[in-house]
mmCIF file of C-alpha atoms in Angstrom:
data_model
loop_
_atom_site.group_PDB
_atom_site.id
_atom_site.type_symbol
_atom_site.label_atom_id
_atom_site.label_comp_id
_atom_site.label_asym_id
_atom_site.label_seq_id
_atom_site.Cartn_x
_atom_site.Cartn_y
_atom_site.Cartn_z
ATOM 1 C CA MET A 1 42.321 48.053 71.047
ATOM 2 C CA ASP A 2 40.103 48.543 67.775
ATOM 3 C CA GLY A 3 41.127 47.157 64.773
ATOM 4 C CA GLY A 4 41.978 48.975 61.686
ATOM 5 C CA GLY A 5 39.029 49.166 59.738
ATOM 6 C CA GLY A 6 34.788 55.629 54.396
ATOM 7 C CA GLY A 7 31.501 58.632 54.395
ATOM 8 C CA GLY A 8 30.870 61.116 57.315
ATOM 9 C CA SER A 9 33.258 63.999 58.142
ATOM 10 C CA THR A 10 36.816 63.709 57.118
ATOM 11 C CA SER A 11 38.169 64.497 60.376
ATOM 12 C CA GLY A 12 38.297 62.457 63.305
ATOM 13 C CA ASP A 13 37.622 65.750 65.492
ATOM 14 C CA ASP A 14 35.093 63.805 67.211
ATOM 15 C CA GLY A 15 37.459 61.462 68.353
ATOM 16 C CA LYS A 16 35.122 58.618 66.396
ATOM 17 C CA GLN A 17 36.529 55.997 63.702
ATOM 18 C CA GLU A 18 34.935 56.428 60.402
ATOM 19 C CA LYS A 19 31.833 54.122 60.910
ATOM 20 C CA HIS A 20 32.283 52.422 57.097
ATOM 21 C CA LEU A 21 36.309 51.719 58.163
ATOM 22 C CA VAL A 22 34.443 49.858 61.548
ATOM 23 C CA LEU A 23 32.516 47.897 58.932
ATOM 24 C CA ALA A 24 35.517 47.121 56.530
ATOM 25 C CA HIS A 25 37.078 45.516 59.683
ATOM 26 C CA LYS A 26 34.338 43.421 60.913
ATOM 27 C CA LEU A 27 33.967 42.371 56.974
ATOM 28 C CA PHE A 28 37.524 41.279 57.593
ATOM 29 C CA LEU A 29 37.143 39.423 60.505
ATOM 30 C CA LEU A 30 33.999 37.521 58.896
ATOM 31 C CA SER A 31 36.439 35.963 56.493
ATOM 32 C CA HIS A 32 39.325 35.179 58.644
ATOM 33 C CA PRO A 33 39.815 31.471 59.537
ATOM 34 C CA ASP A 34 41.020 32.345 62.784
ATOM 35 C CA VAL A 35 37.773 33.721 64.341
ATOM 36 C CA ASP A 36 35.340 31.378 65.977
ATOM 37 C CA ASP A 37 32.068 30.491 64.559
ATOM 38 C CA LEU A 38 30.024 32.112 67.392
ATOM 39 C CA SER A 39 31.710 35.701 67.144
ATOM 40 C CA LYS A 40 30.944 35.439 63.374
ATOM 41 C CA VAL A 41 27.272 35.184 63.950
ATOM 42 C CA ASP A 42 27.693 38.531 66.052
ATOM 43 C CA LEU A 43 29.754 40.080 63.387
ATOM 44 C CA ARG A 44 27.468 38.814 60.482
ATOM 45 C CA SER A 45 24.506 40.553 62.638
ATOM 46 C CA ASP A 46 26.467 43.942 62.915
ATOM 47 C CA VAL A 47 27.641 44.002 59.560
ATOM 48 C CA LEU A 48 23.954 43.393 58.590
ATOM 49 C CA SER A 49 22.705 46.407 60.958
ATOM 50 C CA ALA A 50 25.470 48.395 59.464
ATOM 51 C CA VAL A 51 24.594 47.777 55.807
ATOM 52 C CA LYS A 52 20.640 48.329 56.707
ATOM 53 C CA SER A 53 21.520 51.742 58.335
ATOM 54 C CA ASP A 54 23.093 53.004 55.372
ATOM 55 C CA ASP A 55 20.765 51.405 52.688
ATOM 56 C CA MET A 56 23.947 49.853 51.369
ATOM 57 C CA ALA A 57 22.427 47.927 48.746
ATOM 58 C CA PRO A 58 25.657 47.161 46.327
ATOM 59 C CA LEU A 59 27.704 45.794 49.422
ATOM 60 C CA PHE A 60 24.351 44.011 50.467
ATOM 61 C CA GLU A 61 24.246 42.754 47.097
ATOM 62 C CA SER A 62 27.469 41.276 46.633
ATOM 63 C CA LEU A 63 27.486 39.775 50.273
ATOM 64 C CA ALA A 64 24.304 37.939 49.609
ATOM 65 C CA ALA A 65 26.441 36.780 46.391
ATOM 66 C CA ALA A 66 29.428 35.214 48.185
ATOM 67 C CA GLY A 67 27.283 33.676 51.110
ATOM 68 C CA VAL A 68 28.290 36.141 53.611
ATOM 69 C CA LEU A 69 24.820 37.323 54.111
ATOM 70 C CA GLU A 70 21.186 35.586 53.489
ATOM 71 C CA PRO A 71 19.690 36.961 50.125
ATOM 72 C CA ASP A 72 16.901 38.986 51.032
ATOM 73 C CA ALA A 73 15.523 40.465 47.555
ATOM 74 C CA VAL A 74 12.431 42.656 49.349
ATOM 75 C CA LEU A 75 14.966 44.459 51.450
ATOM 76 C CA LEU A 76 17.157 44.657 48.364
ATOM 77 C CA SER A 77 14.159 46.440 46.475
ATOM 78 C CA GLU A 78 13.353 48.780 49.629
ATOM 79 C CA MET A 79 16.866 50.140 49.866
ATOM 80 C CA ARG A 80 17.091 50.846 45.977
ATOM 81 C CA ALA A 81 14.105 52.638 46.333
ATOM 82 C CA ARG A 82 15.054 54.797 48.726
ATOM 83 C CA ILE A 83 18.421 55.354 47.110
ATOM 84 C CA ASP A 84 16.584 56.411 44.032
ATOM 85 C CA GLU A 85 13.906 58.870 46.098
ATOM 86 C CA GLU A 86 17.307 60.795 48.098
ATOM 87 C CA ILE A 87 19.323 60.716 44.888
ATOM 88 C CA ARG A 88 15.819 62.505 43.310
ATOM 89 C CA LYS A 89 15.716 65.000 46.021
ATOM 90 C CA LEU A 90 19.490 65.822 46.079
ATOM 91 C CA ASP A 91 19.211 66.391 42.233
ATOM 92 C CA GLU A 92 16.457 68.847 42.885
ATOM 93 C CA LYS A 93 19.007 70.757 45.517
ATOM 94 C CA ILE A 94 21.410 70.868 43.036
ATOM 95 C CA ALA A 95 19.155 72.055 40.264
ATOM 96 C CA ASP A 96 17.336 74.980 42.878
ATOM 97 C CA ALA A 97 21.140 76.046 43.951
ATOM 98 C CA GLU A 98 22.120 76.108 40.498
ATOM 99 C CA GLU A 99 19.206 78.331 39.540
ATOM 100 C CA ASN A 100 18.687 80.604 42.520
ATOM 101 C CA LEU A 101 21.927 80.268 44.678
ATOM 102 C CA GLY A 102 25.218 81.084 44.571
ATOM 103 C CA GLU A 103 28.662 79.530 44.158
ATOM 104 C CA SER A 104 29.013 78.043 47.639
ATOM 105 C CA GLU A 105 25.602 76.710 47.696
ATOM 106 C CA VAL A 106 26.054 74.631 44.570
ATOM 107 C CA ARG A 107 29.182 73.340 45.828
ATOM 108 C CA GLU A 108 27.542 72.245 49.053
ATOM 109 C CA ALA A 109 24.785 70.387 47.476
ATOM 110 C CA HIS A 110 27.285 68.355 44.803
ATOM 111 C CA LEU A 111 28.869 67.682 48.181
ATOM 112 C CA ALA A 112 25.881 66.400 49.943
ATOM 113 C CA LYS A 113 25.386 64.094 46.621
ATOM 114 C CA SER A 114 28.984 62.707 46.627
ATOM 115 C CA LEU A 115 28.872 61.846 50.247
ATOM 116 C CA TYR A 116 25.500 59.977 49.812
ATOM 117 C CA PHE A 117 27.021 57.617 47.137
ATOM 118 C CA VAL A 118 29.980 57.089 49.900
ATOM 119 C CA LYS A 119 27.492 56.501 52.426
ATOM 120 C CA VAL A 120 25.381 53.618 50.551
ATOM 121 C CA GLY A 121 28.454 52.204 49.012
ATOM 122 C CA GLU A 122 28.411 53.392 45.165
ATOM 123 C CA LYS A 123 32.159 53.560 44.793
ATOM 124 C CA GLU A 124 32.493 54.454 41.428
ATOM 125 C CA LYS A 125 29.386 56.779 41.528
ATOM 126 C CA ALA A 126 30.816 58.897 44.584
ATOM 127 C CA LEU A 127 34.264 59.147 42.804
ATOM 128 C CA GLU A 128 32.484 60.544 39.967
ATOM 129 C CA GLN A 129 30.493 62.884 41.745
ATOM 130 C CA LEU A 130 33.527 64.132 44.009
ATOM 131 C CA LYS A 131 35.504 64.504 40.832
ATOM 132 C CA VAL A 132 32.253 67.036 39.835
ATOM 133 C CA THR A 133 32.329 68.609 43.470
ATOM 134 C CA GLU A 134 36.229 69.233 43.122
ATOM 135 C CA GLY A 135 35.333 71.649 39.989
ATOM 136 C CA LYS A 136 33.192 73.505 41.840
ATOM 137 C CA THR A 137 35.632 74.137 44.816
ATOM 138 C CA VAL A 138 38.060 76.805 44.894
ATOM 139 C CA ALA A 139 39.877 76.595 48.511
ATOM 140 C CA ILE A 140 42.450 74.579 48.769
ATOM 141 C CA GLY A 141 41.434 73.388 52.232
ATOM 142 C CA GLN A 142 38.096 71.848 50.858
ATOM 143 C CA LYS A 143 40.055 70.629 48.026
ATOM 144 C CA MET A 144 41.866 68.705 50.492
ATOM 145 C CA ASP A 145 39.226 67.279 52.249
ATOM 146 C CA LEU A 146 37.654 65.869 48.696
ATOM 147 C CA VAL A 147 40.958 63.819 48.760
ATOM 148 C CA PHE A 148 40.202 62.753 52.404
ATOM 149 C CA TYR A 149 36.864 61.367 51.415
ATOM 150 C CA THR A 150 38.623 59.622 48.534
ATOM 151 C CA LEU A 151 41.037 58.059 50.938
ATOM 152 C CA GLN A 152 38.504 56.805 53.018
ATOM 153 C CA ILE A 153 37.203 55.217 50.189
ATOM 154 C CA GLY A 154 40.103 53.508 49.050
ATOM 155 C CA LEU A 155 40.714 52.061 52.549
ATOM 156 C CA PHE A 156 37.552 50.548 52.888
ATOM 157 C CA TYR A 157 37.773 48.851 50.040
ATOM 158 C CA MET A 158 41.921 48.206 50.210
ATOM 159 C CA ASP A 159 42.153 49.927 46.532
ATOM 160 C CA PHE A 160 45.709 50.747 46.899
ATOM 161 C CA ASP A 161 46.182 52.413 43.118
ATOM 162 C CA LEU A 162 43.182 54.931 44.079
ATOM 163 C CA ILE A 163 45.232 55.491 47.585
ATOM 164 C CA SER A 164 48.432 56.103 45.617
ATOM 165 C CA LYS A 165 47.075 58.927 43.090
ATOM 166 C CA SER A 166 45.079 60.199 46.244
ATOM 167 C CA VAL A 167 48.066 60.722 48.392
ATOM 168 C CA ASP A 168 50.283 62.012 45.296
ATOM 169 C CA LYS A 169 47.475 64.732 44.542
ATOM 170 C CA ALA A 170 47.392 65.967 48.316
ATOM 171 C CA LYS A 171 51.138 66.546 48.185
ATOM 172 C CA LYS A 172 50.527 68.768 44.777
ATOM 173 C CA LEU A 173 47.572 70.699 46.588
ATOM 174 C CA PHE A 174 49.870 71.141 49.650
ATOM 175 C CA GLU A 175 52.384 72.806 47.293
ATOM 176 C CA GLU A 176 49.676 75.478 46.304
ATOM 177 C CA GLY A 177 49.149 75.867 50.301
ATOM 178 C CA GLY A 178 47.145 74.457 52.910
ATOM 179 C CA ASP A 179 47.002 74.351 56.709
ATOM 180 C CA TRP A 180 49.640 72.327 59.009
ATOM 181 C CA GLU A 181 46.602 70.241 60.456
ATOM 182 C CA ARG A 182 45.769 68.547 57.072
ATOM 183 C CA LYS A 183 49.481 67.933 56.196
ATOM 184 C CA ASN A 184 49.785 66.721 59.768
ATOM 185 C CA ARG A 185 46.600 64.072 58.795
ATOM 186 C CA LEU A 186 48.013 63.170 55.236
ATOM 187 C CA LYS A 187 50.921 61.825 57.256
ATOM 188 C CA VAL A 188 48.962 59.323 59.044
ATOM 189 C CA TYR A 189 46.756 58.233 55.950
ATOM 190 C CA GLU A 190 50.350 58.318 53.916
ATOM 191 C CA GLY A 191 52.088 55.907 56.790
ATOM 192 C CA LEU A 192 48.894 53.787 56.767
ATOM 193 C CA TYR A 193 49.362 53.226 53.243
ATOM 194 C CA CYS A 194 53.169 52.212 53.480
ATOM 195 C CA MET A 195 52.438 50.038 56.181
ATOM 196 C CA ALA A 196 49.718 48.174 54.623
ATOM 197 C CA THR A 197 51.837 47.725 51.407
ATOM 198 C CA ARG A 198 54.949 46.754 53.152
ATOM 199 C CA ASN A 199 56.779 49.613 53.548
ATOM 200 C CA PHE A 200 57.515 49.777 57.133
ATOM 201 C CA LYS A 201 60.607 52.241 57.118
ATOM 202 C CA LYS A 202 58.718 54.776 55.400
ATOM 203 C CA ALA A 203 55.532 54.224 57.530
ATOM 204 C CA THR A 204 57.604 54.609 60.629
ATOM 205 C CA SER A 205 58.907 57.568 59.722
ATOM 206 C CA LEU A 206 55.378 59.038 59.079
ATOM 207 C CA PHE A 207 54.189 57.768 61.790
ATOM 208 C CA LEU A 208 57.107 59.325 64.178
ATOM 209 C CA ASP A 209 56.488 62.524 62.859
ATOM 210 C CA SER A 210 52.751 62.548 63.814
ATOM 211 C CA ILE A 211 52.601 61.304 67.841
ATOM 212 C CA SER A 212 52.491 64.347 69.012
ATOM 213 C CA THR A 213 50.032 65.859 66.345
ATOM 214 C CA PHE A 214 47.580 62.630 65.770
ATOM 215 C CA THR A 215 44.065 63.848 65.031
ATOM 216 C CA THR A 216 42.890 61.336 62.381
ATOM 217 C CA TYR A 217 40.864 59.359 64.908
ATOM 218 C CA GLU A 218 38.763 58.639 61.790
ATOM 219 C CA LEU A 219 41.103 56.049 60.781
ATOM 220 C CA PHE A 220 41.747 54.638 64.245
ATOM 221 C CA PRO A 221 41.912 55.009 67.544
ATOM 222 C CA TYR A 222 44.992 56.409 69.130
ATOM 223 C CA ASP A 223 46.263 53.231 70.805
ATOM 224 C CA THR A 224 45.638 51.538 67.408
ATOM 225 C CA PHE A 225 47.931 54.533 66.090
ATOM 226 C CA ILE A 226 50.863 53.896 68.646
ATOM 227 C CA PHE A 227 50.404 49.989 68.117
ATOM 228 C CA TYR A 228 51.314 50.430 64.463
ATOM 229 C CA THR A 229 54.185 53.026 65.276
ATOM 230 C CA VAL A 230 55.835 50.433 67.578
ATOM 231 C CA LEU A 231 55.344 47.580 65.541
ATOM 232 C CA THR A 232 56.671 49.169 62.598
ATOM 233 C CA SER A 233 59.909 51.078 64.450
ATOM 234 C CA ILE A 234 61.049 47.862 66.160
ATOM 235 C CA ILE A 235 61.834 46.386 62.758
ATOM 236 C CA SER A 236 62.853 49.791 60.958
ATOM 237 C CA LEU A 237 65.094 52.030 63.543
ATOM 238 C CA ASP A 238 68.495 51.459 65.550
ATOM 239 C CA ARG A 239 68.777 50.900 68.839
ATOM 240 C CA VAL A 240 69.465 54.479 69.333
ATOM 241 C CA SER A 241 66.647 55.547 67.339
ATOM 242 C CA LEU A 242 64.657 53.252 69.086
ATOM 243 C CA LYS A 243 65.325 54.241 72.708
ATOM 244 C CA GLN A 244 65.242 57.912 71.846
ATOM 245 C CA LYS A 245 61.984 58.129 69.509
ATOM 246 C CA VAL A 246 60.109 55.297 70.855
ATOM 247 C CA VAL A 247 60.812 53.709 74.091
ATOM 248 C CA ASP A 248 61.332 56.895 75.964
ATOM 249 C CA ALA A 249 58.991 59.174 73.985
ATOM 250 C CA PRO A 250 56.215 60.396 76.183
ATOM 251 C CA GLU A 251 53.347 60.023 74.040
ATOM 252 C CA ILE A 252 53.835 56.438 73.740
ATOM 253 C CA LEU A 253 54.709 56.275 77.632
ATOM 254 C CA ALA A 254 51.231 57.716 77.940
ATOM 255 C CA VAL A 255 49.275 54.783 76.166
ATOM 256 C CA ILE A 256 51.440 52.097 75.615
ATOM 257 C CA SER A 257 50.357 49.619 78.260
ATOM 258 C CA LYS A 258 46.416 49.797 77.114
ATOM 259 C CA VAL A 259 47.781 47.502 74.335
ATOM 260 C CA PRO A 260 47.808 44.338 75.554
ATOM 261 C CA HIS A 261 51.584 43.063 75.553
ATOM 262 C CA LEU A 262 52.986 45.847 73.804
ATOM 263 C CA SER A 263 55.063 47.425 76.231
ATOM 264 C CA GLU A 264 56.954 44.335 77.280
ATOM 265 C CA PHE A 265 57.323 43.740 73.708
ATOM 266 C CA LEU A 266 59.382 46.816 73.496
ATOM 267 C CA ASN A 267 60.944 46.891 76.218
ATOM 268 C CA SER A 268 61.972 43.663 76.718
ATOM 269 C CA LEU A 269 63.597 43.617 73.571
ATOM 270 C CA TYR A 270 65.419 46.945 74.224
ATOM 271 C CA ASN A 271 66.669 45.735 77.505
ATOM 272 C CA CYS A 272 67.793 42.390 75.760
ATOM 273 C CA GLN A 273 65.412 40.547 78.247
ATOM 274 C CA TYR A 274 64.774 37.704 75.178
ATOM 275 C CA LYS A 275 62.983 35.227 77.257
ATOM 276 C CA SER A 276 60.524 38.118 78.042
ATOM 277 C CA PHE A 277 60.193 39.648 74.463
ATOM 278 C CA PHE A 278 59.251 35.916 72.740
ATOM 279 C CA VAL A 279 56.329 35.768 75.732
ATOM 280 C CA ALA A 280 55.352 39.010 74.236
ATOM 281 C CA PHE A 281 55.691 38.228 70.819
ATOM 282 C CA SER A 282 53.893 35.576 70.992
ATOM 283 C CA GLY A 283 50.859 37.573 72.622
ATOM 284 C CA LEU A 284 50.881 39.917 70.040
ATOM 285 C CA THR A 285 50.762 37.418 67.212
ATOM 286 C CA GLU A 286 46.947 37.185 67.051
ATOM 287 C CA GLN A 287 46.693 40.948 67.181
ATOM 288 C CA ILE A 288 48.630 41.224 63.961
ATOM 289 C CA LYS A 289 47.289 38.480 62.333
ATOM 290 C CA LEU A 290 43.312 39.977 62.956
ATOM 291 C CA ASP A 291 44.543 43.113 61.775
ATOM 292 C CA ARG A 292 43.283 43.788 58.121
ATOM 293 C CA TYR A 293 46.333 46.083 56.900
ATOM 294 C CA LEU A 294 49.187 44.104 58.847
ATOM 295 C CA GLN A 295 47.702 40.296 58.209
ATOM 296 C CA PRO A 296 48.742 40.170 54.674
ATOM 297 C CA HIS A 297 52.282 40.673 56.206
ATOM 298 C CA PHE A 298 52.014 38.693 59.009
ATOM 299 C CA ARG A 299 55.147 36.226 57.983
ATOM 300 C CA TYR A 300 56.881 38.858 56.410
ATOM 301 C CA TYR A 301 56.730 41.005 59.904
ATOM 302 C CA MET A 302 57.379 37.685 61.930
ATOM 303 C CA ARG A 303 60.630 36.957 60.076
ATOM 304 C CA GLU A 304 61.819 40.542 59.855
ATOM 305 C CA VAL A 305 61.401 40.444 63.869
ATOM 306 C CA ARG A 306 63.304 37.626 64.600
ATOM 307 C CA THR A 307 66.028 38.700 62.566
ATOM 308 C CA VAL A 308 66.359 41.967 64.842
ATOM 309 C CA VAL A 309 66.327 40.104 67.890
ATOM 310 C CA TYR A 310 68.824 37.682 66.887
ATOM 311 C CA SER A 311 71.091 40.087 65.454
ATOM 312 C CA GLN A 312 70.991 42.043 68.306
ATOM 313 C CA PHE A 313 71.839 38.980 70.847
ATOM 314 C CA LEU A 314 74.982 37.846 68.161
ATOM 315 C CA GLU A 315 76.338 41.602 68.202
ATOM 316 C CA SER A 316 77.404 41.117 71.769
ATOM 317 C CA TYR A 317 79.508 37.940 70.737
ATOM 318 C CA LYS A 318 82.130 37.201 68.675
ATOM 319 C CA SER A 319 81.314 33.573 69.414
ATOM 320 C CA VAL A 320 78.548 31.725 71.586
ATOM 321 C CA THR A 321 77.348 28.410 72.329
ATOM 322 C CA MET A 322 74.162 27.459 70.915
ATOM 323 C CA GLU A 323 72.968 26.096 74.528
ATOM 324 C CA ALA A 324 73.675 29.886 76.468
ATOM 325 C CA MET A 325 71.690 31.231 73.128
ATOM 326 C CA ALA A 326 68.752 28.648 73.722
ATOM 327 C CA SER A 327 68.951 29.414 77.386
ATOM 328 C CA ALA A 328 68.861 33.307 76.988
ATOM 329 C CA PHE A 329 65.311 32.675 74.505
ATOM 330 C CA GLY A 330 63.736 30.379 76.547
ATOM 331 C CA VAL A 331 63.605 28.021 73.905
ATOM 332 C CA THR A 332 65.432 24.324 72.728
ATOM 333 C CA VAL A 333 68.935 23.953 71.292
ATOM 334 C CA ASP A 334 67.141 22.302 68.198
ATOM 335 C CA PHE A 335 64.585 25.418 67.594
ATOM 336 C CA ILE A 336 67.702 27.750 67.678
ATOM 337 C CA ASP A 337 69.547 25.260 65.176
ATOM 338 C CA GLN A 338 66.539 25.546 63.039
ATOM 339 C CA GLU A 339 65.729 28.882 63.182
ATOM 340 C CA LEU A 340 69.281 30.187 62.625
ATOM 341 C CA SER A 341 69.924 28.210 59.792
ATOM 342 C CA ARG A 342 66.886 29.351 57.939
ATOM 343 C CA PHE A 343 68.194 32.815 58.330
ATOM 344 C CA ILE A 344 71.605 32.395 57.368
ATOM 345 C CA ALA A 345 70.701 30.734 54.611
ATOM 346 C CA ALA A 346 68.739 33.564 53.459
ATOM 347 C CA GLY A 347 71.597 36.258 54.321
ATOM 348 C CA LYS A 348 69.739 37.430 57.385
ATOM 349 C CA LEU A 349 72.377 36.812 59.685
ATOM 350 C CA HIS A 350 76.018 37.036 59.871
ATOM 351 C CA CYS A 351 77.379 33.839 61.523
ATOM 352 C CA LYS A 352 77.816 30.344 60.989
ATOM 353 C CA ILE A 353 77.124 27.320 63.204
ATOM 354 C CA ASP A 354 79.981 24.901 64.184
ATOM 355 C CA LYS A 355 77.738 22.096 64.977
ATOM 356 C CA VAL A 356 80.145 19.846 66.214
ATOM 357 C CA ALA A 357 81.529 22.122 68.961
ATOM 358 C CA GLY A 358 77.509 23.287 69.591
ATOM 359 C CA VAL A 359 78.964 27.193 68.964
ATOM 360 C CA LEU A 360 77.698 30.264 66.963
ATOM 361 C CA GLU A 361 80.618 31.956 65.348
ATOM 362 C CA THR A 362 79.844 35.497 63.834
ATOM 363 C CA ASN A 363 81.448 37.125 60.828
ATOM 364 C CA ARG A 364 80.037 40.285 60.513
ATOM 365 C CA PRO A 365 80.759 42.151 57.422
ATOM 366 C CA ASP A 366 83.537 45.041 57.766
ATOM 367 C CA GLU A 367 81.209 48.053 57.072
ATOM 368 C CA ARG A 368 84.829 50.083 57.221
ATOM 369 C CA ASN A 369 86.878 47.711 54.698
ATOM 370 C CA ALA A 370 83.705 47.288 52.678
ATOM 371 C CA PHE A 371 83.286 50.962 51.919
ATOM 372 C CA TYR A 372 87.161 51.255 51.221
ATOM 373 C CA GLN A 373 87.211 48.473 48.387
ATOM 374 C CA SER A 374 84.060 50.160 46.963
ATOM 375 C CA THR A 375 85.714 53.657 47.009
ATOM 376 C CA ILE A 376 88.556 51.812 45.309
ATOM 377 C CA LYS A 377 86.191 50.128 42.453
ATOM 378 C CA GLN A 378 84.837 53.614 42.200
ATOM 379 C CA GLY A 379 88.187 55.463 41.854
ATOM 380 C CA ASP A 380 89.417 52.545 39.052
ATOM 381 C CA PHE A 381 86.035 52.526 36.738
ATOM 382 C CA LEU A 382 86.653 56.674 37.026
ATOM 383 C CA LEU A 383 89.836 56.789 36.213
ATOM 384 C CA ASN A 384 89.073 54.228 32.724
ATOM 385 C CA ARG A 385 86.480 56.691 32.218
ATOM 386 C CA ILE A 386 89.103 59.669 31.828
ATOM 387 C CA GLN A 387 91.716 57.504 30.095
ATOM 388 C CA LYS A 388 89.117 56.836 27.338
ATOM 389 C CA LEU A 389 87.653 60.195 27.214
ATOM 390 C CA SER A 390 91.469 61.850 26.788
ATOM 391 C CA ARG A 391 92.214 59.233 23.879
ATOM 392 C CA VAL A 392 89.086 61.023 22.322
ATOM 393 C CA ILE A 393 89.980 64.400 23.004
ATOM 394 C CA ASP A 394 93.707 63.674 21.698
ATOM 395 C CA LEU A 395 92.164 62.441 18.008
#
């Protein structure tokens, strides 16, 4: 499975991941403590090749300063010379288009310059030139494509402020029009942003809406998309929704086996096969750790998944022995004791441990009673307000 890792086409119609996002993922792995030194030698070679092929002088300079790549003044000056020459040619084309050609040719010339800045990794210049290009653009679809370029830049640099503003801008553009294909692609971009900023519930909704219309191969392959969809769904959906939208979804069933441990992870949870679930879960942890979008939330996700699975197990019992629960999960009684103590203290599980008897007693909140109490409180508050208002009116 390729990891989640901007300039070329905005769309992934050719089924290829945007090469700058592939590069971003390799840079992430290079800085990861869990990646072995031998793998990092290959990664460093791949990164240098990618930087050279696109003349990414600014990135090369920053990587050399950080000690990721070896400094090379000759290579840097050669790249800068090629960039200057290419920009001179692009400026000439813009001038020629403005003097001799129509508005669409002028726009295309400006777009070419924008994409060149994206290609060489000149972030600020690329964003500035994309704004200039937008000023020359009339069609909503073409304006949307410019937003997708901006989103890819944001994802490369993990600039969440830029991504958030771009998503909002795209939504405003869609109010003026826009086709369904681009709208569906935006859902995946927004879903990825939500997942990367720990809004798993919204990410799940957006990903599930896009399962049958997925075309954003520039971000990641379809099996990676399914990986994200299953992972976010497990901690966001109730059992009924999980069965209907994920476990039985034909689009997910078609590719889930391509991602190691993912099918066992999903199905063992739904089928209450807790030993198998923990085995699959441990197999998936490495993939989550080595994903640049999920890695910052690794510990949080681990806690949430365990909350889901422990809650599901306890849902069936009013009381259960610690030994029975430990046996169901294939772990020791001490492990379950320590785990549940932490979750109970954090308010994640509604139960209490009787250490003497070695029993867990659930004390799930009565939702109907809680709703009744809430309604009574709101009613009292409303009556008080009405009484105060009536006194004011009487005066």
